[in-house]
Amino acid sequence: MILDGVAVLTQLGRSDLSRLLAIALLLTVPLPAGLWVLSRRAMAQVSAIAEREAQRQEATRLLLIALARRLQASAQHIQREAEKLTERLPAGDGTARPIGEDIQRAATQQARHAQSVMVLAGARPTRPGRDDQSLIQVVHSAAARISHHTRVQVIGDDTITVIAPVAEALTHLVAELLDNAVQCSPPTAPVRARVMAVHRGAVLEIDDAGVGLPRTDLARWRRIASGEDTPDLLELGHPPRLGLAVVGHYARRHQLKVSLRESPYGGLTALVFIPLAALVTTVQQSAPPSGTGSAPDTNATPLPQRRRARSEDGPGADTQST
């Protein structure tokens, strides 16, 4: 019985093992002295095995992060060099210039894949850009990170602006959704992205005309994309499907709401809700108090003043993003 218990315990993580040991102590019944000593030794061996397994998993995680960072740095270097080369070419060069642009896009995609691995391996977030970006520009930037970006059609409100601490994370999130839509739809079918303001923030809607997913699979990936489930890397298939797991990671970190549903076009529709705390709002400048200066010009239009709508616990409170 003890050996069977040891075989089960070796399959558990360290935290699970600690809970089971605590329960075992509470439910301990009198045992012969020799059997009690044997059980204590077995428990000690199981604890040592769990400790070594935790150390092995941590070493593997750090190795993945280090390799992904090197790959990302290399891809970004290739991208910069290809961009410099393309800029030196004549504008009318119809042969070399497209090749340079293809190299840039391929390098950008490799950098995105490396970033996905770092995100899922739990790497510390890197510093974002300092500038706010319109949500339309975020979608265009995301499309530039995938293959077949020309199939992405972007429409909607171009006045919605995302604060800098969230913009890079949102760009990566949208790139994964667009890539999923492009890969799962016919080669000539467009992928439509629509941006619109809603009462408590903004919504990005991405429609494809793809093959869709069986309802059982859709339910699972819906939980992953929303951040409700956090799958282990080994649970993402062979080869691993990282995209929606990355989406769920960013959804949890920045309090975004992501949902997947069947599209009227036959594929999938992805909805991303961005709360006000992640957006820049526009408020009107108030008139000066009476008696403190010249009378205000009633015919003049008040100047807009930009204000960051963020809360201490909201997405804007995170000063770093991956």
XYZ file of C-alpha atoms in Angstrom:
322
model
C 0.000 0.000 0.000
C 2.813 2.410 0.861
C 4.646 1.669 -2.389
C 1.466 2.324 -4.362
C 1.080 5.622 -2.525
C 4.660 6.598 -3.323
C 4.072 5.873 -7.021
C 1.088 8.231 -7.004
C 2.806 10.968 -5.024
C 5.778 11.111 -7.396
C 3.395 12.299 -10.126
C 2.250 15.296 -8.084
C 3.676 18.781 -7.870
C 5.299 20.132 -4.747
C 2.270 22.108 -3.564
C -0.016 19.084 -4.063
C 2.447 16.939 -2.147
C 2.486 19.385 0.777
C -1.292 19.326 1.010
C -1.396 15.529 0.902
C 1.237 15.244 3.619
C -0.754 17.616 5.830
C -3.914 15.529 5.302
C -1.979 12.334 5.981
C -0.746 13.699 9.309
C -4.278 14.636 10.300
C -5.607 11.185 9.394
C -2.702 9.207 10.852
C -3.733 5.973 12.534
C -1.485 3.951 14.861
C 0.970 1.847 12.877
C 3.594 -0.685 13.942
C 6.925 0.994 14.651
C 8.713 -0.608 11.695
C 5.942 0.287 9.256
C 5.828 3.868 10.549
C 9.580 4.291 10.005
C 9.243 2.861 6.509
C 6.411 5.259 5.691
C 8.398 8.258 6.968
C 11.360 7.268 4.803
C 9.076 6.878 1.793
C 7.620 10.320 2.392
C 11.089 11.834 2.665
C 12.080 10.206 -0.615
C 8.954 11.512 -2.307
C 9.657 15.022 -1.003
C 13.209 14.863 -2.378
C 11.920 13.675 -5.764
C 9.388 16.512 -5.862
C 12.094 19.033 -4.984
C 14.370 17.785 -7.775
C 11.486 17.870 -10.251
C 10.647 21.465 -9.290
C 14.303 22.444 -9.787
C 14.384 20.681 -13.168
C 11.232 22.489 -14.333
C 12.620 25.851 -13.233
C 15.893 25.214 -15.057
C 13.968 24.254 -18.195
C 11.863 27.418 -17.943
C 14.914 29.654 -17.626
C 16.582 27.870 -20.550
C 13.519 28.474 -22.740
C 13.489 32.164 -21.839
C 17.208 32.560 -22.557
C 16.969 30.834 -25.935
C 13.837 32.783 -26.894
C 15.527 36.077 -26.019
C 18.503 35.207 -28.213
C 16.197 34.254 -31.069
C 14.222 37.470 -30.691
C 17.371 39.611 -30.630
C 18.673 37.872 -33.743
C 15.351 38.314 -35.561
C 15.207 41.995 -34.650
C 18.766 42.481 -35.928
C 17.847 40.843 -39.247
C 14.759 43.026 -39.449
C 16.757 46.238 -38.914
C 19.415 45.274 -41.470
C 16.788 44.331 -44.057
C 15.034 47.640 -43.452
C 18.273 49.567 -44.020
C 18.936 47.611 -47.192
C 15.423 48.243 -48.500
C 15.710 51.970 -47.839
C 18.835 52.141 -50.023
C 17.063 50.570 -52.990
C 15.359 52.720 -55.639
C 11.639 53.201 -55.042
C 10.843 51.707 -58.438
C 12.891 48.546 -57.921
C 10.313 45.814 -58.453
C 12.647 42.891 -57.727
C 14.987 43.528 -54.794
C 12.668 45.767 -52.760
C 9.894 43.138 -52.371
C 12.519 40.594 -51.309
C 13.801 42.975 -48.628
C 10.269 43.592 -47.389
C 9.604 39.840 -47.236
C 12.757 39.392 -45.144
C 11.580 42.105 -42.770
C 8.181 40.466 -42.323
C 9.699 37.018 -41.793
C 12.050 38.398 -39.144
C 9.153 40.208 -37.469
C 7.186 36.977 -37.265
C 10.143 35.126 -35.760
C 10.511 37.843 -33.145
C 6.809 37.497 -32.312
C 7.094 33.719 -31.935
C 10.071 34.164 -29.611
C 8.124 36.692 -27.558
C 5.238 34.219 -27.282
C 7.570 31.593 -25.823
C 8.942 34.094 -23.307
C 5.448 35.176 -22.271
C 4.245 31.618 -21.682
C 7.467 30.683 -19.890
C 6.830 33.472 -17.391
C 9.512 35.944 -18.436
C 9.479 39.337 -16.758
C 7.780 41.959 -18.931
C 9.919 44.261 -21.017
C 9.451 48.012 -21.045
C 6.807 49.246 -23.492
C 6.975 52.204 -25.813
C 6.385 55.645 -24.372
C 3.730 56.765 -26.836
C 0.006 56.157 -26.783
C -1.375 54.603 -29.965
C -4.741 54.685 -31.666
C -6.502 51.342 -31.582
C -6.627 51.380 -35.380
C -2.832 51.754 -35.448
C -2.492 48.896 -32.942
C -4.399 46.635 -35.341
C -2.277 47.740 -38.315
C 0.916 47.138 -36.316
C -0.383 43.697 -35.325
C -1.152 42.866 -38.959
C 2.438 43.773 -39.891
C 3.647 40.960 -37.608
C 1.864 38.161 -39.480
C 2.069 36.584 -42.922
C -0.491 37.550 -45.576
C -1.107 40.846 -43.805
C -2.692 42.293 -46.956
C -5.763 40.157 -46.320
C -6.537 42.066 -43.123
C -9.160 44.792 -43.573
C -9.373 47.330 -40.741
C -12.291 49.720 -40.280
C -13.823 51.684 -37.439
C -13.330 54.569 -35.034
C -9.854 56.082 -35.398
C -10.252 58.368 -32.364
C -9.896 55.575 -29.791
C -6.418 55.657 -28.228
C -4.673 53.017 -26.108
C -2.300 54.070 -23.333
C 1.371 53.219 -23.831
C 1.694 50.611 -21.029
C -0.966 48.462 -22.713
C -0.330 49.207 -26.409
C 2.507 46.702 -26.974
C 0.746 43.881 -25.119
C -2.445 44.565 -27.045
C -0.516 44.597 -30.333
C 0.902 41.142 -29.592
C -2.523 39.866 -28.529
C -4.192 41.147 -31.715
C -1.371 39.748 -33.871
C -2.018 36.268 -32.489
C -5.756 36.565 -33.171
C -5.147 37.849 -36.703
C -2.601 35.116 -37.398
C -5.058 32.493 -36.204
C -7.767 33.988 -38.434
C -5.513 34.131 -41.498
C -4.155 30.608 -41.056
C -7.607 29.074 -40.582
C -9.405 30.792 -43.482
C -9.211 30.291 -47.264
C -6.149 31.867 -48.933
C -8.217 34.494 -50.749
C -10.693 35.257 -47.961
C -10.353 38.612 -46.173
C -10.072 38.897 -42.401
C -12.149 41.804 -41.154
C -11.196 43.791 -38.055
C -13.632 46.411 -36.784
C -12.960 48.940 -34.024
C -15.815 50.609 -32.170
C -16.438 52.552 -28.987
C -18.828 51.171 -26.373
C -20.166 52.530 -23.113
C -17.346 51.309 -20.853
C -14.439 51.162 -23.284
C -13.843 49.877 -26.787
C -14.305 46.631 -28.690
C -12.248 45.053 -31.438
C -14.100 42.470 -33.524
C -12.174 40.085 -35.787
C -14.110 37.928 -38.269
C -12.764 35.240 -40.549
C -14.337 32.884 -43.052
C -12.392 29.880 -41.862
C -13.223 26.293 -41.085
C -14.187 27.050 -37.501
C -13.814 24.613 -34.615
C -15.887 21.740 -33.255
C -17.961 22.941 -30.333
C -16.024 20.869 -27.816
C -12.731 22.367 -29.002
C -14.268 25.841 -29.207
C -15.347 25.649 -25.568
C -11.803 24.694 -24.481
C -10.043 27.355 -26.553
C -12.602 29.951 -25.435
C -11.583 29.339 -21.815
C -7.892 29.566 -22.766
C -8.261 32.782 -24.815
C -10.272 34.469 -22.072
C -7.580 33.686 -19.499
C -9.895 31.450 -17.501
C -7.667 28.408 -18.053
C -3.865 28.468 -17.912
C -2.609 25.452 -19.861
C 0.830 23.968 -19.396
C 3.150 24.238 -22.391
C 2.963 20.462 -22.815
C -0.823 20.706 -23.164
C -0.676 22.904 -26.275
C -0.108 20.075 -28.731
C 2.741 19.016 -31.034
C 3.706 21.359 -32.505
C 2.400 23.634 -29.743
C -0.376 26.097 -30.559
C 0.800 29.100 -28.579
C -1.380 31.865 -29.992
C -4.552 31.680 -27.902
C -2.566 30.829 -24.768
C -0.650 34.101 -25.271
C -3.969 35.910 -25.760
C -5.223 34.526 -22.451
C -2.029 35.601 -20.682
C -2.429 39.220 -21.780
C -6.159 39.148 -21.045
C -5.431 38.227 -17.423
C -2.591 40.717 -17.006
C -4.395 43.752 -18.413
C -7.983 42.882 -17.479
C -9.089 42.579 -21.092
C -12.114 40.492 -21.997
C -11.628 38.118 -24.914
C -14.322 35.833 -26.259
C -14.590 33.454 -29.221
C -17.820 32.515 -30.943
C -19.027 31.027 -34.202
C -18.898 33.557 -37.041
C -21.832 34.192 -39.384
C -19.259 33.771 -42.175
C -18.696 30.161 -41.152
C -15.470 30.595 -39.181
C -14.796 32.285 -35.845
C -15.369 35.741 -34.433
C -12.958 37.013 -31.775
C -14.109 39.908 -29.586
C -11.648 41.913 -27.489
C -13.065 44.369 -24.957
C -10.638 47.099 -23.837
C -11.786 48.865 -20.639
C -11.645 52.623 -20.121
C -8.686 52.186 -17.775
C -6.583 51.126 -20.786
C -7.716 54.023 -22.990
C -6.985 57.733 -23.329
C -10.170 59.762 -23.123
C -10.826 63.315 -24.304
C -12.394 65.832 -21.915
C -13.315 69.433 -22.488
C -11.282 72.233 -20.911
C -13.413 74.042 -18.316
C -13.924 77.805 -18.532
C -11.992 80.011 -16.010
C -13.946 81.176 -12.919
C -15.721 84.526 -13.261
C -13.907 87.560 -11.951
C -10.415 86.117 -12.407
C -9.664 87.606 -15.805
C -11.157 88.626 -19.105
C -14.545 87.249 -20.024
C -14.383 84.016 -22.016
C -15.139 84.103 -25.702
C -18.496 82.348 -25.955
C -17.965 81.792 -29.665
C -14.656 79.975 -29.201
C -14.519 76.189 -29.224
C -13.011 74.714 -26.022
C -9.676 73.042 -26.593
C -9.630 69.293 -25.995
C -7.381 68.082 -23.214
C -6.072 64.517 -23.119
C -6.408 62.640 -19.891
C -5.355 59.097 -19.025
C -8.315 57.142 -17.722
C -6.668 54.668 -15.402
C -7.149 53.298 -11.932
C -4.520 52.099 -9.469
C -5.664 48.512 -9.824
C -6.539 48.696 -13.532
C -4.500 47.882 -16.594
C -2.813 51.272 -16.627
C -1.242 50.542 -13.257
C 1.086 48.027 -14.882
C 4.021 50.156 -16.019
C 5.552 47.302 -17.922
C 4.294 45.043 -20.650
C 5.687 42.145 -22.612
